[in-house]
Amino acid sequence: MSMTCSPDLKCVLKCALDISCLDMDIYLLLLKNPGYDVETLAEELGKDESTVYKSLRNLMDKGLVKREYRILKGGGYKYLYFPTNFEEFKRIARRSVEEWLKSFEKMIDELEELEKDQIVSLALVH
């Protein structure tokens, strides 16, 4: 997990939920416009449909987005994407932030046990 986030809420949530900037942008767009399809999301965000689909898959895996299909009048079907209800989002976010903070506290505790030379050598490896 990367600790390069700024302390604003969007970045904290992005880090804690382990999602990308695009994932967050898609989630926020779906909050404003539930029921968009991949094509519409890609057009709105100026991204390739396959890139948007990968982000949607990640958001679905995390329980933040749900997919429903609609049968088209001319035959076939289309998937539409909806954000999880906001209460569920807050529950997932709270749990993720708490887990993220625990791992961060553990990292700080481990850091306090290291000597200066060990910290320098760790920093040079990455």
PDB file of C-alpha atoms in Angstrom, residues 14-126:
ATOM      1  CA  LYS A  14      -8.633   6.152  -2.030  1.00  0.00           C
ATOM      2  CA  CYS A  15      -5.689   4.842   0.001  1.00  0.00           C
ATOM      3  CA  ALA A  16      -7.794   3.064   2.609  1.00  0.00           C
ATOM      4  CA  LEU A  17     -10.057   1.439   0.028  1.00  0.00           C
ATOM      5  CA  ASP A  18      -7.015   0.588  -2.119  1.00  0.00           C
ATOM      6  CA  ILE A  19      -8.570   2.038  -5.256  1.00  0.00           C
ATOM      7  CA  SER A  20      -7.129   4.194  -8.026  1.00  0.00           C
ATOM      8  CA  CYS A  21      -7.951   7.796  -8.860  1.00  0.00           C
ATOM      9  CA  LEU A  22      -9.976   6.528 -11.816  1.00  0.00           C
ATOM     10  CA  ASP A  23     -11.887   4.126  -9.554  1.00  0.00           C
ATOM     11  CA  MET A  24     -12.747   7.034  -7.261  1.00  0.00           C
ATOM     12  CA  ASP A  25     -13.747   9.243 -10.193  1.00  0.00           C
ATOM     13  CA  ILE A  26     -16.032   6.500 -11.538  1.00  0.00           C
ATOM     14  CA  TYR A  27     -17.623   5.967  -8.127  1.00  0.00           C
ATOM     15  CA  LEU A  28     -18.260   9.707  -7.705  1.00  0.00           C
ATOM     16  CA  LEU A  29     -19.668   9.960 -11.250  1.00  0.00           C
ATOM     17  CA  LEU A  30     -22.018   7.057 -10.537  1.00  0.00           C
ATOM     18  CA  LEU A  31     -23.162   8.744  -7.330  1.00  0.00           C
ATOM     19  CA  LYS A  32     -24.276  11.697  -9.454  1.00  0.00           C
ATOM     20  CA  ASN A  33     -25.512   9.563 -12.374  1.00  0.00           C
ATOM     21  CA  PRO A  34     -26.513   6.058 -11.279  1.00  0.00           C
ATOM     22  CA  GLY A  35     -27.228   3.652 -14.099  1.00  0.00           C
ATOM     23  CA  TYR A  36     -24.528   4.687 -16.556  1.00  0.00           C
ATOM     24  CA  ASP A  37     -23.150   2.038 -18.885  1.00  0.00           C
ATOM     25  CA  VAL A  38     -19.463   1.506 -19.708  1.00  0.00           C
ATOM     26  CA  GLU A  39     -19.698   3.490 -22.937  1.00  0.00           C
ATOM     27  CA  THR A  40     -21.180   6.539 -21.204  1.00  0.00           C
ATOM     28  CA  LEU A  41     -18.680   6.380 -18.351  1.00  0.00           C
ATOM     29  CA  ALA A  42     -15.780   6.122 -20.812  1.00  0.00           C
ATOM     30  CA  GLU A  43     -17.085   9.085 -22.790  1.00  0.00           C
ATOM     31  CA  GLU A  44     -17.652  11.216 -19.673  1.00  0.00           C
ATOM     32  CA  LEU A  45     -14.168  10.445 -18.331  1.00  0.00           C
ATOM     33  CA  GLY A  46     -12.322  10.512 -21.654  1.00  0.00           C
ATOM     34  CA  LYS A  47     -11.010   6.979 -21.085  1.00  0.00           C
ATOM     35  CA  ASP A  48     -10.939   3.762 -23.069  1.00  0.00           C
ATOM     36  CA  GLU A  49     -13.885   1.425 -22.379  1.00  0.00           C
ATOM     37  CA  SER A  50     -11.575  -1.452 -21.387  1.00  0.00           C
ATOM     38  CA  THR A  51      -9.862   0.799 -18.811  1.00  0.00           C
ATOM     39  CA  VAL A  52     -13.222   1.855 -17.393  1.00  0.00           C
ATOM     40  CA  TYR A  53     -14.386  -1.757 -17.264  1.00  0.00           C
ATOM     41  CA  LYS A  54     -11.279  -2.768 -15.264  1.00  0.00           C
ATOM     42  CA  SER A  55     -12.018  -0.022 -12.748  1.00  0.00           C
ATOM     43  CA  LEU A  56     -15.653  -1.071 -12.534  1.00  0.00           C
ATOM     44  CA  ARG A  57     -14.553  -4.675 -11.909  1.00  0.00           C
ATOM     45  CA  ASN A  58     -12.326  -3.479  -9.057  1.00  0.00           C
ATOM     46  CA  LEU A  59     -15.165  -1.384  -7.592  1.00  0.00           C
ATOM     47  CA  MET A  60     -17.550  -4.349  -7.829  1.00  0.00           C
ATOM     48  CA  ASP A  61     -14.994  -6.622  -6.152  1.00  0.00           C
ATOM     49  CA  LYS A  62     -14.782  -4.123  -3.283  1.00  0.00           C
ATOM     50  CA  GLY A  63     -18.584  -3.951  -2.969  1.00  0.00           C
ATOM     51  CA  LEU A  64     -18.748  -0.292  -4.001  1.00  0.00           C
ATOM     52  CA  VAL A  65     -20.567  -0.745  -7.319  1.00  0.00           C
ATOM     53  CA  LYS A  66     -23.308  -3.107  -8.437  1.00  0.00           C
ATOM     54  CA  ARG A  67     -24.106  -4.142 -11.995  1.00  0.00           C
ATOM     55  CA  GLU A  68     -27.560  -4.808 -13.431  1.00  0.00           C
ATOM     56  CA  TYR A  69     -28.460  -5.814 -16.943  1.00  0.00           C
ATOM     57  CA  ARG A  70     -31.229  -4.431 -19.083  1.00  0.00           C
ATOM     58  CA  ILE A  71     -32.686  -6.229 -22.068  1.00  0.00           C
ATOM     59  CA  LEU A  72     -32.575  -4.045 -25.167  1.00  0.00           C
ATOM     60  CA  LYS A  73     -35.649  -3.630 -27.374  1.00  0.00           C
ATOM     61  CA  GLY A  74     -33.754  -4.727 -30.480  1.00  0.00           C
ATOM     62  CA  GLY A  75     -32.385  -7.794 -28.716  1.00  0.00           C
ATOM     63  CA  GLY A  76     -29.363  -8.351 -26.547  1.00  0.00           C
ATOM     64  CA  TYR A  77     -28.653  -6.673 -23.242  1.00  0.00           C
ATOM     65  CA  LYS A  78     -26.609  -3.918 -21.690  1.00  0.00           C
ATOM     66  CA  TYR A  79     -25.023  -3.655 -18.247  1.00  0.00           C
ATOM     67  CA  LEU A  80     -25.749  -0.606 -16.129  1.00  0.00           C
ATOM     68  CA  TYR A  81     -23.708   0.312 -13.068  1.00  0.00           C
ATOM     69  CA  PHE A  82     -24.928   1.691  -9.761  1.00  0.00           C
ATOM     70  CA  PRO A  83     -23.030   2.796  -6.673  1.00  0.00           C
ATOM     71  CA  THR A  84     -23.751   0.825  -3.546  1.00  0.00           C
ATOM     72  CA  ASN A  85     -26.153   2.756  -1.316  1.00  0.00           C
ATOM     73  CA  PHE A  86     -24.396   5.496   0.569  1.00  0.00           C
ATOM     74  CA  GLU A  87     -24.902   3.897   4.002  1.00  0.00           C
ATOM     75  CA  GLU A  88     -23.136   0.762   2.759  1.00  0.00           C
ATOM     76  CA  PHE A  89     -20.359   2.898   1.251  1.00  0.00           C
ATOM     77  CA  LYS A  90     -19.836   4.616   4.613  1.00  0.00           C
ATOM     78  CA  ARG A  91     -19.707   1.238   6.387  1.00  0.00           C
ATOM     79  CA  ILE A  92     -17.136  -0.126   3.907  1.00  0.00           C
ATOM     80  CA  ALA A  93     -15.120   3.101   4.067  1.00  0.00           C
ATOM     81  CA  ARG A  94     -15.102   3.153   7.881  1.00  0.00           C
ATOM     82  CA  ARG A  95     -13.950  -0.464   8.065  1.00  0.00           C
ATOM     83  CA  SER A  96     -11.268   0.137   5.435  1.00  0.00           C
ATOM     84  CA  VAL A  97      -9.979   3.302   7.118  1.00  0.00           C
ATOM     85  CA  GLU A  98      -9.811   1.514  10.482  1.00  0.00           C
ATOM     86  CA  GLU A  99      -7.837  -1.381   8.941  1.00  0.00           C
ATOM     87  CA  TRP A 100      -5.565   1.084   7.109  1.00  0.00           C
ATOM     88  CA  LEU A 101      -4.883   2.971  10.349  1.00  0.00           C
ATOM     89  CA  LYS A 102      -4.052  -0.271  12.168  1.00  0.00           C
ATOM     90  CA  SER A 103      -1.535  -1.222   9.487  1.00  0.00           C
ATOM     91  CA  PHE A 104      -0.087   2.301   9.568  1.00  0.00           C
ATOM     92  CA  GLU A 105       0.273   2.157  13.383  1.00  0.00           C
ATOM     93  CA  LYS A 106       2.010  -1.217  13.062  1.00  0.00           C
ATOM     94  CA  MET A 107       4.397   0.240  10.496  1.00  0.00           C
ATOM     95  CA  ILE A 108       5.178   3.173  12.822  1.00  0.00           C
ATOM     96  CA  ASP A 109       5.779   0.774  15.732  1.00  0.00           C
ATOM     97  CA  GLU A 110       8.178  -1.257  13.563  1.00  0.00           C
ATOM     98  CA  LEU A 111       9.882   1.942  12.440  1.00  0.00           C
ATOM     99  CA  GLU A 112      10.479   3.001  16.052  1.00  0.00           C
ATOM    100  CA  GLU A 113      12.326  -0.267  16.704  1.00  0.00           C
ATOM    101  CA  LEU A 114      14.811   0.298  13.878  1.00  0.00           C
ATOM    102  CA  GLU A 115      18.148   2.014  14.154  1.00  0.00           C
ATOM    103  CA  LYS A 116      19.009   4.961  11.904  1.00  0.00           C
ATOM    104  CA  ASP A 117      21.298   2.829   9.702  1.00  0.00           C
ATOM    105  CA  GLN A 118      18.539   0.255   9.181  1.00  0.00           C
ATOM    106  CA  ILE A 119      16.065   2.944   8.118  1.00  0.00           C
ATOM    107  CA  VAL A 120      18.583   4.418   5.670  1.00  0.00           C
ATOM    108  CA  SER A 121      19.265   0.991   4.147  1.00  0.00           C
ATOM    109  CA  LEU A 122      15.510   0.313   3.803  1.00  0.00           C
ATOM    110  CA  ALA A 123      15.000   3.663   2.086  1.00  0.00           C
ATOM    111  CA  LEU A 124      17.799   2.960  -0.384  1.00  0.00           C
ATOM    112  CA  VAL A 125      16.341  -0.431  -1.371  1.00  0.00           C
ATOM    113  CA  HIS A 126      13.031   1.097  -2.555  1.00  0.00           C
TER     114      HIS A 126
END
